[in-house]
Short mmCIF file of C-alpha atoms in Angstrom, two decimals:
data_model
loop_
_atom_site.label_atom_id
_atom_site.label_comp_id
_atom_site.label_asym_id
_atom_site.label_seq_id
_atom_site.Cartn_x
_atom_site.Cartn_y
_atom_site.Cartn_z
CA MET A 691 -21.05 -15.80 1.01
CA SER A 692 -20.16 -19.58 1.65
CA ALA A 693 -19.51 -22.02 -0.90
CA PRO A 694 -17.63 -25.39 -1.69
CA ALA A 695 -13.92 -24.91 -1.94
CA GLY A 696 -13.77 -26.22 -5.54
CA ASP A 697 -16.34 -23.45 -6.51
CA ARG A 698 -14.43 -21.28 -9.20
CA LEU A 699 -16.77 -18.12 -8.85
CA ALA A 700 -16.42 -18.33 -5.20
CA PHE A 701 -12.73 -18.66 -5.24
CA ARG A 702 -12.51 -15.68 -7.72
CA THR A 703 -14.74 -13.55 -5.20
CA LEU A 704 -12.51 -14.69 -2.53
CA MET A 705 -9.42 -13.48 -4.14
CA ALA A 706 -11.13 -10.20 -5.23
CA GLN A 707 -11.12 -9.31 -1.52
CA TRP A 708 -7.30 -9.02 -1.64
CA PRO A 709 -6.26 -5.43 -2.54
CA THR A 710 -3.38 -5.60 -4.70
CA GLY A 711 -1.19 -3.07 -6.99
CA ALA A 712 -1.71 -2.82 -10.69
CA THR A 713 1.23 -3.28 -12.89
CA ILE A 714 2.03 -3.52 -16.64
CA VAL A 715 4.56 -6.11 -17.64
CA SER A 716 5.95 -5.54 -20.97
CA THR A 717 8.76 -6.74 -23.36
CA SER A 718 9.80 -6.51 -27.00
CA ASP A 719 11.24 -8.83 -29.48
CA ASP A 720 11.36 -9.10 -33.30
CA SER A 721 7.52 -8.98 -33.36
CA GLY A 722 7.37 -5.67 -31.62
CA PRO A 723 6.10 -4.51 -28.29
CA ALA A 724 3.98 -6.94 -25.95
CA GLY A 725 2.45 -6.17 -22.69
CA CYS A 726 -0.31 -6.86 -20.49
CA THR A 727 -1.89 -5.70 -16.92
CA VAL A 728 -0.91 -7.89 -14.37
CA SER A 729 -2.22 -7.86 -10.64
CA ALA A 730 -0.14 -11.19 -9.53
CA MET A 731 3.26 -9.49 -8.91
CA MET A 732 5.45 -9.85 -5.83
CA SER A 733 8.99 -9.91 -4.35
CA LEU A 734 10.53 -13.38 -4.07
CA SER A 735 13.72 -12.64 -2.55
CA ASP A 736 15.97 -9.49 -1.67
CA SER A 737 19.04 -11.55 -1.53
CA PRO A 738 19.49 -11.89 -4.44
CA PRO A 739 16.72 -9.68 -5.82
CA LEU A 740 14.00 -11.63 -7.43
CA VAL A 741 10.58 -10.93 -8.44
CA VAL A 742 7.58 -13.03 -9.70
CA VAL A 743 4.81 -12.29 -12.10
CA SER A 744 2.02 -14.58 -12.95
CA LEU A 745 0.79 -14.97 -16.75
CA LEU A 746 -1.81 -16.85 -18.49
CA THR A 747 -0.12 -19.88 -20.39
CA ARG A 748 -1.73 -18.58 -23.66
CA SER A 749 -0.74 -15.07 -23.19
CA ALA A 750 0.93 -13.40 -26.06
CA THR A 751 2.99 -11.32 -23.73
CA LEU A 752 4.26 -14.74 -22.02
CA ALA A 753 5.43 -15.94 -25.35
CA ALA A 754 7.22 -12.65 -26.33
CA ILE A 755 8.96 -12.65 -23.05
CA ARG A 756 10.00 -16.16 -23.53
CA ARG A 757 11.61 -15.12 -27.02
CA ALA A 758 13.17 -11.79 -25.58
CA GLY A 759 14.31 -13.43 -22.27
CA ARG A 760 13.49 -10.25 -20.41
CA PHE A 761 10.85 -7.96 -19.43
CA GLY A 762 9.84 -4.77 -17.77
CA ILE A 763 7.32 -4.12 -14.96
CA THR A 764 5.64 -0.83 -14.39
CA VAL A 765 3.84 -0.27 -10.98
CA LEU A 766 0.85 1.93 -12.07
CA SER A 767 0.13 5.24 -10.37
CA SER A 768 -3.52 6.27 -9.27
CA ALA A 769 -3.55 8.27 -12.48
CA GLN A 770 -3.20 5.53 -14.91
CA ALA A 771 -6.56 3.66 -14.52
CA GLY A 772 -7.30 4.08 -18.11
CA LEU A 773 -3.81 2.78 -19.03
CA CYS A 774 -4.42 -0.14 -16.86
CA ALA A 775 -7.74 -0.94 -18.62
CA ASP A 776 -6.28 -0.55 -22.22
CA PHE A 777 -3.51 -3.11 -21.33
CA ALA A 778 -6.10 -5.41 -19.93
CA ARG A 779 -8.76 -5.07 -22.69
CA LEU A 780 -7.31 -3.97 -25.98
CA PRO A 781 -6.01 -6.25 -28.57
CA LEU A 782 -2.15 -6.56 -28.22
CA THR A 783 -1.35 -4.52 -31.40
CA GLU A 784 -3.24 -1.64 -29.88
CA ARG A 785 -2.17 -1.40 -26.33
CA PHE A 786 1.07 0.77 -26.91
CA SER A 787 -0.78 3.23 -29.17
CA ALA A 788 -2.12 5.45 -26.37
CA ALA A 789 0.60 4.97 -23.98
CA GLU A 790 3.51 7.25 -23.38
CA LEU A 791 6.64 5.21 -23.45
CA ARG A 792 10.20 5.37 -22.89
CA GLU A 793 12.75 2.61 -23.64
CA VAL A 794 15.07 1.26 -20.90
CA GLY A 795 17.56 -1.40 -21.99
CA GLY A 796 15.29 -1.97 -25.13
CA LEU A 797 12.42 -2.48 -23.22
CA PRO A 798 9.14 -0.29 -23.70
CA LEU A 799 8.10 0.98 -20.49
CA PRO A 800 4.99 3.19 -19.73
CA THR A 801 5.84 6.39 -18.05
CA GLY A 802 4.12 8.00 -15.13
CA GLY A 803 4.11 5.02 -12.77
CA VAL A 804 5.20 4.88 -9.05
CA ALA A 805 8.10 2.34 -9.92
CA ALA A 806 9.58 0.53 -12.61
CA LEU A 807 12.09 -2.12 -13.00
CA THR A 808 13.60 -4.41 -15.90
CA CYS A 809 14.48 -7.86 -15.36
CA GLU A 810 16.32 -10.80 -17.06
CA LEU A 811 13.95 -13.83 -17.04
CA ALA A 812 15.74 -16.24 -14.42
CA ASP A 813 13.14 -19.01 -14.23
CA GLU A 814 9.53 -19.94 -15.18
CA LEU A 815 7.26 -22.27 -13.14
CA PRO A 816 4.13 -23.66 -14.74
CA TYR A 817 1.12 -23.99 -12.50
CA ALA A 818 -2.70 -24.89 -13.73
CA ASP A 819 -3.22 -22.38 -16.47
CA HIS A 820 -0.59 -19.86 -15.61
CA VAL A 821 3.41 -19.64 -15.56
CA LEU A 822 5.13 -17.94 -12.79
CA LEU A 823 8.11 -15.88 -14.29
CA VAL A 824 10.86 -15.15 -11.91
CA GLY A 825 12.91 -12.04 -12.76
CA ALA A 826 16.24 -10.53 -11.86
CA PRO A 827 16.24 -6.96 -11.76
CA THR A 828 18.71 -5.04 -13.72
CA TRP A 829 17.40 -1.72 -13.45
CA THR A 830 15.02 -0.10 -11.06
CA GLU A 831 13.35 3.31 -10.53
CA ILE A 832 11.13 4.66 -7.76
CA ARG A 833 8.93 7.67 -7.87
CA GLU A 834 7.77 8.57 -4.03
CA ASP A 835 5.82 11.69 -5.29
CA ARG A 836 3.06 9.47 -6.94
CA ASP A 837 0.34 7.32 -5.35
CA PRO A 838 -0.21 3.80 -6.37
CA LEU A 839 -3.31 2.33 -8.33
CA LEU A 840 -4.91 -0.78 -6.48
CA VAL A 841 -7.25 -3.49 -7.55
CA HIS A 842 -9.91 -4.36 -5.18
CA ARG A 843 -13.16 -6.26 -5.53
CA ARG A 844 -12.50 -5.99 -9.43
CA GLU A 845 -12.39 -2.18 -9.37
CA LEU A 846 -9.44 0.25 -9.94
CA LYS A 847 -8.90 2.52 -6.69
CA ALA A 848 -6.71 5.21 -6.01
CA VAL A 849 -4.84 5.50 -2.90
CA SER A 850 -3.97 8.78 -1.45
#
């Protein structure tokens, strides 16, 4: 496939070739829990430790993170494709209903992932229709006995 550089569909198709992990970003404020599926998450620095997640400007989860000043990230396991889809497609008020959760530092985190962390919101950088949130980790957990869930070509895939 070949297309002009400004072709939105071609660009989305190109980016779908990049396999990435599936995560859920979550927070809680006076309105209750909020969260969404995010595939754009990466480390920014290890000294000091910083991560970046990208959320749509109009995201209700982004608004809740701004109010709370903190958020959690759960790196999903290969057994969590259904949870990934729920947090991507269900209305905000229904996303947490089927999830098994635990609370860490006041943040709702889905259980069963390969890793999890909580972060203080350190900075935000607006770009186009997204905002890059910079998080400073305050707590981490790693589960090496589980395999990650990947997104590739708009499909969820297990790694084993």
